[in-house]
mmCIF file of C-alpha atoms and ligand atoms in Angstrom:
data_model
loop_
_atom_site.group_PDB
_atom_site.id
_atom_site.type_symbol
_atom_site.label_atom_id
_atom_site.label_comp_id
_atom_site.label_asym_id
_atom_site.label_seq_id
_atom_site.Cartn_x
_atom_site.Cartn_y
_atom_site.Cartn_z
ATOM 1 C CA MET A 187 87.286 126.838 113.678
ATOM 2 C CA SER A 188 87.696 123.864 111.420
ATOM 3 C CA ALA A 189 85.349 120.960 111.081
ATOM 4 C CA ARG A 190 86.314 117.727 109.462
ATOM 5 C CA SER A 191 83.902 114.884 109.091
ATOM 6 C CA SER A 192 85.146 111.513 110.049
ATOM 7 C CA SER A 193 84.155 108.384 108.245
ATOM 8 C CA THR A 194 84.380 106.222 111.337
ATOM 9 C CA VAL A 195 81.956 106.501 114.182
ATOM 10 C CA ILE A 196 83.920 106.716 117.408
ATOM 11 C CA SER A 197 82.766 104.333 120.048
ATOM 12 C CA GLU A 198 84.194 103.728 123.516
ATOM 13 C CA ASP A 199 86.386 100.830 122.376
ATOM 14 C CA THR A 200 87.916 102.645 119.420
ATOM 15 C CA ILE A 201 89.423 105.238 121.783
ATOM 16 C CA SER A 202 92.996 104.191 122.401
ATOM 17 C CA GLU A 203 94.564 104.441 125.830
ATOM 18 C CA GLU A 204 96.660 107.318 124.568
ATOM 19 C CA ASP A 205 93.586 109.219 123.416
ATOM 20 C CA ALA A 206 91.827 108.533 126.699
ATOM 21 C CA LEU A 207 94.813 110.011 128.522
ATOM 22 C CA LYS A 208 94.770 113.101 126.296
ATOM 23 C CA ILE A 209 91.088 113.575 126.991
ATOM 24 C CA LYS A 210 91.690 113.282 130.741
ATOM 25 C CA GLU A 211 94.558 115.768 130.579
ATOM 26 C CA TRP A 212 92.391 118.210 128.671
ATOM 27 C CA GLU A 213 89.587 117.837 131.200
ATOM 28 C CA VAL A 214 91.979 118.413 134.102
ATOM 29 C CA GLU A 215 93.374 121.529 132.423
ATOM 30 C CA ARG A 216 89.878 122.891 131.937
ATOM 31 C CA LEU A 217 89.052 122.204 135.560
ATOM 32 C CA GLN A 218 92.241 123.989 136.675
ATOM 33 C CA ASP A 219 91.317 127.001 134.545
ATOM 34 C CA GLU A 220 87.835 127.022 136.072
ATOM 35 C CA ILE A 221 89.215 126.923 139.625
ATOM 36 C CA ALA A 222 91.637 129.741 138.812
ATOM 37 C CA ALA A 223 88.866 131.810 137.195
ATOM 38 C CA SER A 224 86.658 131.324 140.258
ATOM 39 C CA GLN A 225 89.461 132.972 142.289
ATOM 40 C CA GLY A 226 89.531 135.918 139.896
ATOM 41 C CA ILE A 227 92.680 134.753 138.102
ATOM 42 C CA ARG A 228 92.506 135.830 134.467
ATOM 43 C CA ILE A 229 95.879 134.407 133.490
ATOM 44 C CA ARG A 230 95.645 130.940 131.949
ATOM 45 C CA ARG A 231 98.645 128.736 132.631
ATOM 46 C CA ARG A 232 98.943 127.537 129.015
ATOM 47 C CA PRO A 233 97.242 128.218 125.697
ATOM 48 C CA PRO A 234 93.955 126.400 125.406
ATOM 49 C CA THR A 235 94.451 123.425 123.109
ATOM 50 C CA GLY A 236 90.822 122.689 122.349
ATOM 51 C CA PRO A 237 89.343 119.290 123.017
ATOM 52 C CA PRO A 238 91.278 116.235 121.792
ATOM 53 C CA LEU A 239 90.055 115.168 118.362
ATOM 54 C CA HIS A 240 88.171 112.091 119.422
ATOM 55 C CA TYR A 241 86.391 113.827 122.266
ATOM 56 C CA VAL A 242 83.548 115.109 120.180
ATOM 57 C CA GLY A 243 82.284 111.947 118.571
ATOM 58 C CA PRO A 244 81.501 111.104 114.982
ATOM 59 C CA PHE A 245 82.192 114.584 113.707
ATOM 60 C CA GLU A 246 85.612 115.746 114.684
ATOM 61 C CA PHE A 247 85.475 119.371 115.607
ATOM 62 C CA GLN A 248 88.643 120.977 116.808
ATOM 63 C CA VAL A 249 88.848 124.539 117.865
ATOM 64 C CA GLU A 250 91.803 126.194 116.250
ATOM 65 C CA ASN A 251 93.143 129.581 117.233
ATOM 66 C CA GLU A 252 90.187 130.330 119.417
ATOM 67 C CA GLY A 253 91.530 131.963 122.572
ATOM 68 C CA ASN A 254 95.028 130.889 121.542
ATOM 69 C CA THR A 255 96.360 134.431 121.644
ATOM 70 C CA PRO A 256 97.594 135.616 125.070
ATOM 71 C CA CYS A 257 95.294 138.227 126.597
ATOM 72 C CA ASN A 258 98.209 140.363 127.854
ATOM 73 C CA ILE A 259 101.970 140.379 128.361
ATOM 74 C CA LEU A 260 101.805 138.482 131.666
ATOM 75 C CA GLU A 261 99.868 135.678 130.020
ATOM 76 C CA GLU A 262 102.358 135.641 127.144
ATOM 77 C CA ILE A 263 105.245 135.335 129.617
ATOM 78 C CA ILE A 264 103.473 132.542 131.513
ATOM 79 C CA TRP A 265 102.759 130.509 128.376
ATOM 80 C CA TYR A 266 106.368 130.791 127.313
ATOM 81 C CA LYS A 267 107.528 129.893 130.824
ATOM 82 C CA ASP A 268 105.324 126.815 130.862
ATOM 83 C CA LYS A 269 107.057 125.501 127.720
ATOM 84 C CA GLU A 270 110.498 126.486 128.962
ATOM 85 C CA VAL A 271 110.025 124.721 132.296
ATOM 86 C CA SER A 272 108.697 121.552 130.624
ATOM 87 C CA GLN A 273 111.883 121.402 128.571
ATOM 88 C CA MET A 274 114.108 122.070 131.572
ATOM 89 C CA LYS A 275 112.295 119.359 133.521
ATOM 90 C CA GLU A 276 112.941 116.893 130.748
ATOM 91 C CA ARG A 277 116.656 117.624 130.900
ATOM 92 C CA THR A 278 116.848 117.605 134.719
ATOM 93 C CA PRO A 279 114.025 115.770 136.452
ATOM 94 C CA LEU A 280 112.917 116.692 139.958
ATOM 95 C CA SER A 281 114.554 113.566 141.384
ATOM 96 C CA ALA A 282 117.955 114.856 140.177
ATOM 97 C CA LEU A 283 117.304 118.294 141.683
ATOM 98 C CA LYS A 284 116.356 116.739 145.003
ATOM 99 C CA LYS A 285 119.677 114.905 145.065
ATOM 100 C CA ALA A 286 121.648 118.056 144.227
ATOM 101 C CA ILE A 287 119.959 120.130 146.885
ATOM 102 C CA SER A 288 122.037 118.707 149.722
ATOM 103 C CA SER A 289 125.192 120.194 148.203
ATOM 104 C CA ALA A 290 123.684 123.659 147.611
ATOM 105 C CA PRO A 291 125.035 126.486 149.777
ATOM 106 C CA PRO A 292 122.833 126.924 152.873
ATOM 107 C CA ALA A 293 119.986 129.440 152.583
ATOM 108 C CA ARG A 294 120.403 132.839 154.243
ATOM 109 C CA ASP A 295 117.775 134.553 156.348
ATOM 110 C CA PHE A 296 116.022 136.918 153.925
ATOM 111 C CA LEU A 297 113.334 138.084 156.361
ATOM 112 C CA GLY A 298 115.865 138.535 159.153
ATOM 113 C CA ALA A 299 117.996 140.752 156.900
ATOM 114 C CA LEU A 300 114.991 142.974 156.114
ATOM 115 C CA ARG A 301 114.035 143.227 159.795
ATOM 116 C CA ARG A 302 117.597 144.036 160.885
ATOM 117 C CA SER A 303 117.899 146.740 158.259
ATOM 118 C CA TYR A 304 114.602 148.316 159.278
ATOM 119 C CA SER A 305 115.615 148.464 162.925
ATOM 120 C CA ARG A 306 119.110 149.736 162.076
ATOM 121 C CA THR A 307 118.015 152.600 159.816
ATOM 122 C CA GLY A 308 114.369 153.249 160.714
ATOM 123 C CA LEU A 309 113.720 153.137 156.960
ATOM 124 C CA PRO A 310 112.251 150.343 154.833
ATOM 125 C CA GLY A 311 114.757 147.544 154.236
ATOM 126 C CA LEU A 312 115.934 147.720 150.636
ATOM 127 C CA ILE A 313 115.682 144.831 148.194
ATOM 128 C CA ALA A 314 117.728 146.188 145.298
ATOM 129 C CA GLU A 315 117.052 144.592 141.942
ATOM 130 C CA VAL A 316 119.663 143.427 139.455
ATOM 131 C CA LYS A 317 117.587 144.115 136.330
ATOM 132 C CA LYS A 318 118.963 144.575 132.848
ATOM 133 C CA ALA A 319 115.713 145.083 130.926
ATOM 134 C CA SER A 320 111.971 144.728 131.096
ATOM 135 C CA PRO A 321 109.179 144.420 128.551
ATOM 136 C CA SER A 322 107.801 147.811 129.579
ATOM 137 C CA ARG A 323 111.058 149.825 129.727
ATOM 138 C CA GLY A 324 113.347 148.011 127.302
ATOM 139 C CA VAL A 325 117.076 147.858 128.152
ATOM 140 C CA LEU A 326 117.751 149.830 131.337
ATOM 141 C CA ARG A 327 121.526 149.570 131.242
ATOM 142 C CA GLU A 328 123.771 148.627 128.339
ATOM 143 C CA ASP A 329 127.022 148.100 130.268
ATOM 144 C CA PHE A 330 125.408 145.530 132.519
ATOM 145 C CA ASN A 331 127.739 143.691 134.888
ATOM 146 C CA PRO A 332 125.510 141.853 137.374
ATOM 147 C CA VAL A 333 128.264 141.126 139.911
ATOM 148 C CA GLU A 334 129.531 144.718 139.948
ATOM 149 C CA ILE A 335 126.002 146.048 140.348
ATOM 150 C CA ALA A 336 125.275 143.575 143.149
ATOM 151 C CA LYS A 337 128.472 144.594 144.993
ATOM 152 C CA ALA A 338 127.594 148.274 144.626
ATOM 153 C CA TYR A 339 124.122 147.630 146.035
ATOM 154 C CA GLU A 340 125.586 145.816 149.013
ATOM 155 C CA LYS A 341 128.074 148.614 149.629
ATOM 156 C CA GLY A 342 125.286 151.195 149.397
ATOM 157 C CA GLY A 343 123.288 149.529 152.182
ATOM 158 C CA ALA A 344 120.846 147.130 150.472
ATOM 159 C CA ALA A 345 119.496 144.546 152.922
ATOM 160 C CA CYS A 346 118.768 141.986 150.209
ATOM 161 C CA LEU A 347 119.069 141.717 146.432
ATOM 162 C CA SER A 348 116.587 140.617 143.797
ATOM 163 C CA VAL A 349 118.013 138.936 140.712
ATOM 164 C CA LEU A 350 115.894 138.552 137.594
ATOM 165 C CA THR A 351 116.404 135.114 136.107
ATOM 166 C CA ASP A 352 113.926 135.262 133.212
ATOM 167 C CA GLU A 353 115.925 135.364 129.980
ATOM 168 C CA LYS A 354 113.425 136.067 127.228
ATOM 169 C CA TYR A 355 111.586 139.076 128.638
ATOM 170 C CA PHE A 356 114.003 140.529 131.238
ATOM 171 C CA GLN A 357 117.403 139.489 129.861
ATOM 172 C CA GLY A 358 118.232 137.896 133.196
ATOM 173 C CA SER A 359 119.682 134.462 133.937
ATOM 174 C CA PHE A 360 120.371 131.850 136.562
ATOM 175 C CA GLU A 361 124.051 132.318 135.710
ATOM 176 C CA ASN A 362 123.728 135.862 137.082
ATOM 177 C CA LEU A 363 122.204 134.525 140.289
ATOM 178 C CA GLU A 364 124.966 131.941 140.692
ATOM 179 C CA ALA A 365 127.713 134.419 139.815
ATOM 180 C CA ILE A 366 126.489 136.926 142.417
ATOM 181 C CA ARG A 367 126.238 134.222 145.037
ATOM 182 C CA ASN A 368 129.731 132.944 144.224
ATOM 183 C CA ALA A 369 131.297 136.416 144.192
ATOM 184 C CA GLY A 370 131.043 136.679 147.971
ATOM 185 C CA VAL A 371 128.021 138.980 148.104
ATOM 186 C CA GLU A 372 126.486 138.445 151.532
ATOM 187 C CA CYS A 373 123.018 139.947 151.049
ATOM 188 C CA PRO A 374 120.351 137.244 150.799
ATOM 189 C CA LEU A 375 119.131 136.790 147.203
ATOM 190 C CA LEU A 376 115.598 136.751 145.832
ATOM 191 C CA CYS A 377 115.136 134.718 142.661
ATOM 192 C CA LYS A 378 112.835 136.869 140.537
ATOM 193 C CA GLU A 379 111.087 134.325 138.353
ATOM 194 C CA PHE A 380 107.675 133.513 137.008
ATOM 195 C CA VAL A 381 107.013 130.360 138.983
ATOM 196 C CA VAL A 382 104.447 128.027 137.446
ATOM 197 C CA ASP A 383 105.819 124.717 138.747
ATOM 198 C CA ALA A 384 107.328 123.624 142.077
ATOM 199 C CA TRP A 385 110.300 122.271 140.114
ATOM 200 C CA GLN A 386 111.485 125.895 139.697
ATOM 201 C CA ILE A 387 111.684 126.342 143.471
ATOM 202 C CA TYR A 388 114.130 123.461 143.819
ATOM 203 C CA TYR A 389 116.099 124.750 140.854
ATOM 204 C CA ALA A 390 116.341 128.264 142.326
ATOM 205 C CA ARG A 391 117.585 126.873 145.655
ATOM 206 C CA ILE A 392 120.318 124.901 143.893
ATOM 207 C CA LYS A 393 121.395 128.038 142.030
ATOM 208 C CA GLY A 394 121.860 129.886 145.322
ATOM 209 C CA ALA A 395 118.511 131.630 145.950
ATOM 210 C CA ASP A 396 117.452 132.425 149.518
ATOM 211 C CA ALA A 397 113.968 133.618 148.560
ATOM 212 C CA ILE A 398 111.619 133.260 145.607
ATOM 213 C CA LEU A 399 108.738 135.224 144.140
ATOM 214 C CA LEU A 400 105.240 133.722 143.888
ATOM 215 C CA ILE A 401 102.753 135.814 141.892
ATOM 216 C CA ALA A 402 99.142 135.641 143.077
ATOM 217 C CA ALA A 403 97.869 136.835 139.677
ATOM 218 C CA VAL A 404 99.228 133.590 138.238
ATOM 219 C CA LEU A 405 98.888 130.999 141.016
ATOM 220 C CA PRO A 406 95.632 129.708 142.516
ATOM 221 C CA ASP A 407 95.397 129.480 146.329
ATOM 222 C CA LEU A 408 96.206 125.766 146.466
ATOM 223 C CA ASP A 409 99.411 126.306 144.492
ATOM 224 C CA ILE A 410 100.453 129.153 146.775
ATOM 225 C CA MET A 411 99.811 126.964 149.811
ATOM 226 C CA TYR A 412 101.710 124.022 148.394
ATOM 227 C CA MET A 413 104.589 126.142 147.084
ATOM 228 C CA THR A 414 105.051 128.096 150.318
ATOM 229 C CA LYS A 415 105.282 124.748 152.134
ATOM 230 C CA ILE A 416 107.987 123.608 149.736
ATOM 231 C CA CYS A 417 109.821 126.892 150.298
ATOM 232 C CA LYS A 418 109.758 126.352 154.066
ATOM 233 C CA LEU A 419 111.025 122.819 153.617
ATOM 234 C CA LEU A 420 113.977 124.125 151.599
ATOM 235 C CA GLY A 421 114.683 127.083 153.906
ATOM 236 C CA LEU A 422 113.591 129.627 151.271
ATOM 237 C CA THR A 423 111.509 132.711 152.020
ATOM 238 C CA ALA A 424 108.455 133.106 149.781
ATOM 239 C CA LEU A 425 107.651 136.645 148.658
ATOM 240 C CA VAL A 426 104.003 136.460 147.631
ATOM 241 C CA GLU A 427 103.138 139.283 145.251
ATOM 242 C CA VAL A 428 99.703 140.884 144.963
ATOM 243 C CA HIS A 429 98.403 143.765 142.909
ATOM 244 C CA ASP A 430 94.787 144.298 143.922
ATOM 245 C CA GLU A 431 92.333 143.862 146.794
ATOM 246 C CA ARG A 432 91.114 140.504 145.651
ATOM 247 C CA GLU A 433 94.618 139.040 145.466
ATOM 248 C CA MET A 434 95.498 140.547 148.841
ATOM 249 C CA ASP A 435 92.417 138.972 150.438
ATOM 250 C CA ARG A 436 93.184 135.594 148.910
ATOM 251 C CA VAL A 437 96.750 135.694 150.217
ATOM 252 C CA LEU A 438 95.674 136.874 153.679
ATOM 253 C CA GLY A 439 93.443 133.807 153.789
ATOM 254 C CA ILE A 440 96.428 131.462 153.445
ATOM 255 C CA ASP A 441 98.176 130.286 156.609
ATOM 256 C CA GLY A 442 101.853 130.878 157.175
ATOM 257 C CA ILE A 443 102.453 133.792 154.792
ATOM 258 C CA GLU A 444 105.225 135.982 156.223
ATOM 259 C CA LEU A 445 106.150 138.313 153.378
ATOM 260 C CA ILE A 446 103.761 140.012 150.951
ATOM 261 C CA GLY A 447 104.821 142.266 148.085
ATOM 262 C CA ILE A 448 102.427 144.890 146.761
ATOM 263 C CA ASN A 449 103.287 145.526 143.157
ATOM 264 C CA ASN A 450 102.502 149.080 142.081
ATOM 265 C CA ARG A 451 102.815 147.926 138.475
ATOM 266 C CA ASP A 452 99.968 146.076 136.837
ATOM 267 C CA LEU A 453 101.824 143.230 135.120
ATOM 268 C CA GLY A 454 99.097 143.012 132.487
ATOM 269 C CA THR A 455 99.051 146.650 131.394
ATOM 270 C CA PHE A 456 102.375 148.009 132.837
ATOM 271 C CA LYS A 457 100.535 150.899 134.478
ATOM 272 C CA VAL A 458 102.392 152.065 137.614
ATOM 273 C CA ASP A 459 100.698 153.816 140.510
ATOM 274 C CA ILE A 460 102.371 153.921 143.922
ATOM 275 C CA SER A 461 99.096 154.772 145.660
ATOM 276 C CA ASN A 462 98.259 151.101 145.111
ATOM 277 C CA THR A 463 100.463 150.250 148.114
ATOM 278 C CA LYS A 464 98.563 152.712 150.278
ATOM 279 C CA ASN A 465 95.135 151.547 149.105
ATOM 280 C CA LEU A 466 95.834 147.896 149.829
ATOM 281 C CA LEU A 467 97.100 148.638 153.336
ATOM 282 C CA GLU A 468 94.159 150.706 154.448
ATOM 283 C CA GLY A 469 91.494 149.665 156.954
ATOM 284 C CA GLU A 470 90.921 146.044 157.958
ATOM 285 C CA ARG A 471 93.604 144.669 155.664
ATOM 286 C CA GLY A 472 96.316 146.817 157.203
ATOM 287 C CA LYS A 473 95.103 145.956 160.688
ATOM 288 C CA ARG A 474 95.240 142.252 159.971
ATOM 289 C CA ILE A 475 98.715 142.500 158.463
ATOM 290 C CA ARG A 476 99.998 144.335 161.557
ATOM 291 C CA GLN A 477 98.342 141.846 163.913
ATOM 292 C CA GLU A 478 99.879 138.890 162.113
ATOM 293 C CA GLY A 479 103.315 140.489 161.904
ATOM 294 C CA ILE A 480 103.457 140.105 158.130
ATOM 295 C CA ILE A 481 106.175 142.190 156.467
ATOM 296 C CA VAL A 482 104.978 144.106 153.413
ATOM 297 C CA VAL A 483 107.241 145.115 150.544
ATOM 298 C CA GLY A 484 106.350 148.139 148.388
ATOM 299 C CA GLU A 485 107.331 147.152 144.839
ATOM 300 C CA SER A 486 107.976 149.135 141.642
ATOM 301 C CA GLY A 487 107.921 152.746 140.567
ATOM 302 C CA LEU A 488 109.912 154.157 143.526
ATOM 303 C CA PHE A 489 112.305 156.933 142.475
ATOM 304 C CA THR A 490 112.641 159.561 145.221
ATOM 305 C CA PRO A 491 112.911 159.915 149.020
ATOM 306 C CA ALA A 492 109.314 161.212 148.897
ATOM 307 C CA ASP A 493 108.187 157.954 147.209
ATOM 308 C CA VAL A 494 109.946 155.888 149.888
ATOM 309 C CA ALA A 495 108.437 158.025 152.672
ATOM 310 C CA TYR A 496 104.993 157.682 151.091
ATOM 311 C CA VAL A 497 105.021 153.857 151.063
ATOM 312 C CA GLN A 498 106.609 153.740 154.513
ATOM 313 C CA GLU A 499 103.810 155.932 155.807
ATOM 314 C CA ALA A 500 101.369 153.486 154.201
ATOM 315 C CA GLY A 501 102.885 150.699 156.317
ATOM 316 C CA VAL A 502 105.637 148.911 154.387
ATOM 317 C CA LYS A 503 108.804 147.777 156.137
ATOM 318 C CA ALA A 504 110.647 146.992 152.909
ATOM 319 C CA VAL A 505 110.872 148.248 149.331
ATOM 320 C CA LEU A 506 111.831 146.554 146.079
ATOM 321 C CA VAL A 507 113.558 148.886 143.642
ATOM 322 C CA GLY A 508 115.011 148.218 140.202
ATOM 323 C CA GLU A 509 114.954 150.897 137.540
ATOM 324 C CA SER A 510 115.843 153.968 139.581
ATOM 325 C CA LEU A 511 118.964 152.263 140.999
ATOM 326 C CA VAL A 512 120.190 150.147 138.116
ATOM 327 C CA LYS A 513 120.264 153.176 135.808
ATOM 328 C CA GLN A 514 122.687 155.108 138.050
ATOM 329 C CA LYS A 515 126.318 155.195 137.040
ATOM 330 C CA ASP A 516 127.151 154.358 140.658
ATOM 331 C CA PRO A 517 124.263 152.281 142.055
ATOM 332 C CA ALA A 518 125.629 152.669 145.619
ATOM 333 C CA LYS A 519 125.248 156.443 145.362
ATOM 334 C CA GLY A 520 121.850 155.823 143.774
ATOM 335 C CA ILE A 521 120.742 154.215 147.053
ATOM 336 C CA THR A 522 121.806 157.266 149.066
ATOM 337 C CA GLU A 523 119.874 159.466 146.637
ATOM 338 C CA LEU A 524 116.799 157.252 146.743
ATOM 339 C CA PHE A 525 116.616 157.375 150.549
ATOM 340 C CA GLY A 526 117.857 160.935 150.907
ATOM 341 C CA GLU A 527 120.553 159.720 153.295
ATOM 342 C CA ASP A 528 123.423 157.257 153.536
ATOM 343 C CA ILE A 529 121.949 153.952 154.725
ATOM 344 C CA SER A 530 125.146 151.913 154.401
ATOM 345 C CA CYS A 531 126.602 150.377 157.542
ATOM 346 C CA LYS A 532 129.306 153.047 157.413
ATOM 347 C CA GLY A 533 126.754 155.816 157.137
ATOM 348 C CA PRO A 534 125.344 157.773 160.082
ATOM 349 C CA SER A 535 123.028 155.473 162.016
ATOM 350 C CA ILE A 536 120.078 156.706 164.009
HETATM 351 O O1 IGP B 757 112.088 148.707 138.226
HETATM 352 P P1 IGP B 757 111.103 149.047 139.283
HETATM 353 O O2 IGP B 757 109.947 149.865 138.776
HETATM 354 O O3 IGP B 757 111.763 149.684 140.481
HETATM 355 O O4 IGP B 757 110.447 147.655 139.777
HETATM 356 C C1 IGP B 757 111.197 146.662 140.443
HETATM 357 C C2 IGP B 757 110.338 145.405 140.680
HETATM 358 O O5 IGP B 757 109.308 145.744 141.561
HETATM 359 C C3 IGP B 757 109.773 144.857 139.367
HETATM 360 O O6 IGP B 757 110.861 144.496 138.578
HETATM 361 C C4 IGP B 757 108.845 143.658 139.545
HETATM 362 C C5 IGP B 757 107.938 143.507 140.519
HETATM 363 N N1 IGP B 757 107.278 142.307 140.392
HETATM 364 C C6 IGP B 757 107.751 141.687 139.301
HETATM 365 C C7 IGP B 757 107.425 140.450 138.764
HETATM 366 C C8 IGP B 757 108.122 140.037 137.668
HETATM 367 C C9 IGP B 757 109.099 140.829 137.061
HETATM 368 C C10 IGP B 757 109.452 142.073 137.596
HETATM 369 C C11 IGP B 757 108.777 142.514 138.715
#
């Protein structure tokens, strides 16, 4: 904390318009943080800047470095993403994206593909993830060819694919998403991003996404509502990800949610526990999900047919799998091993 005394006494009329705007912005940010905190969200969207200099009157106190260190890896990722997106928005404003959207390839039916796969195989529809690295596991595959991996997944019977687009922490890219889309892969594609701004949804659509991830640990209810509406408008499926009871209850309180992912990994601590899927689907919550026809995806930490059977038993109709498949020399065979049977269209159907 630093304190500097100012020789001038700040009165209303010495505050410039620019300062007044900064003060307003700061107040709005604080209000947003308060709303998020009231919903149990611990992740702050950006590092706290402290009050603008002139806010505090004759003695200028500015908080430095207080709370300016991210509380965990998810918060670190979100703060970086916030800066990254601001820069991208400066280069390509939303108005330009809106114009480009009419020439984007039409969106494919992500939910339909999951449902069809489930009824064809009797097993959870597979969303296979094109994932080179992660902050918790490091590089998963050195010889990483996203298009080859995507084609192998499709051949092995994946219903949909998930493509990580975050560069800094997951070594993914939007080029990968575009390349997979342009290589003739027919599975609908999930853009696996850390969405903090609706701008990213338009951008993902232009790059060929059919679905996008929205993380409840990051986004307050109003943002989820607003962003799922934008997704519908653009023909994208929103996969809304939760990790605990509180997030699940918040998301179940929002109208129009069709697809919920239960992440078995805590994005703050990296701890993985597949019984999380079971716990969140028990009792009233599970009943409500069934009544409303919401499809649930079991996400992360699935390695064996027993893991898949366990989350299916808990009530999921889809699974999202990265590590255990991407590490296989032949990811198509990896799918057969993961399910304990050949789920490709050529395989024995039940
Ligand atoms: O590699 P795994 O353990 O099979 O997990 C895949 C996927 O669930 C995981 O990558 C994931 C789930 N939610 C996320 C949010 C952001 C980044 C990554 C993720």
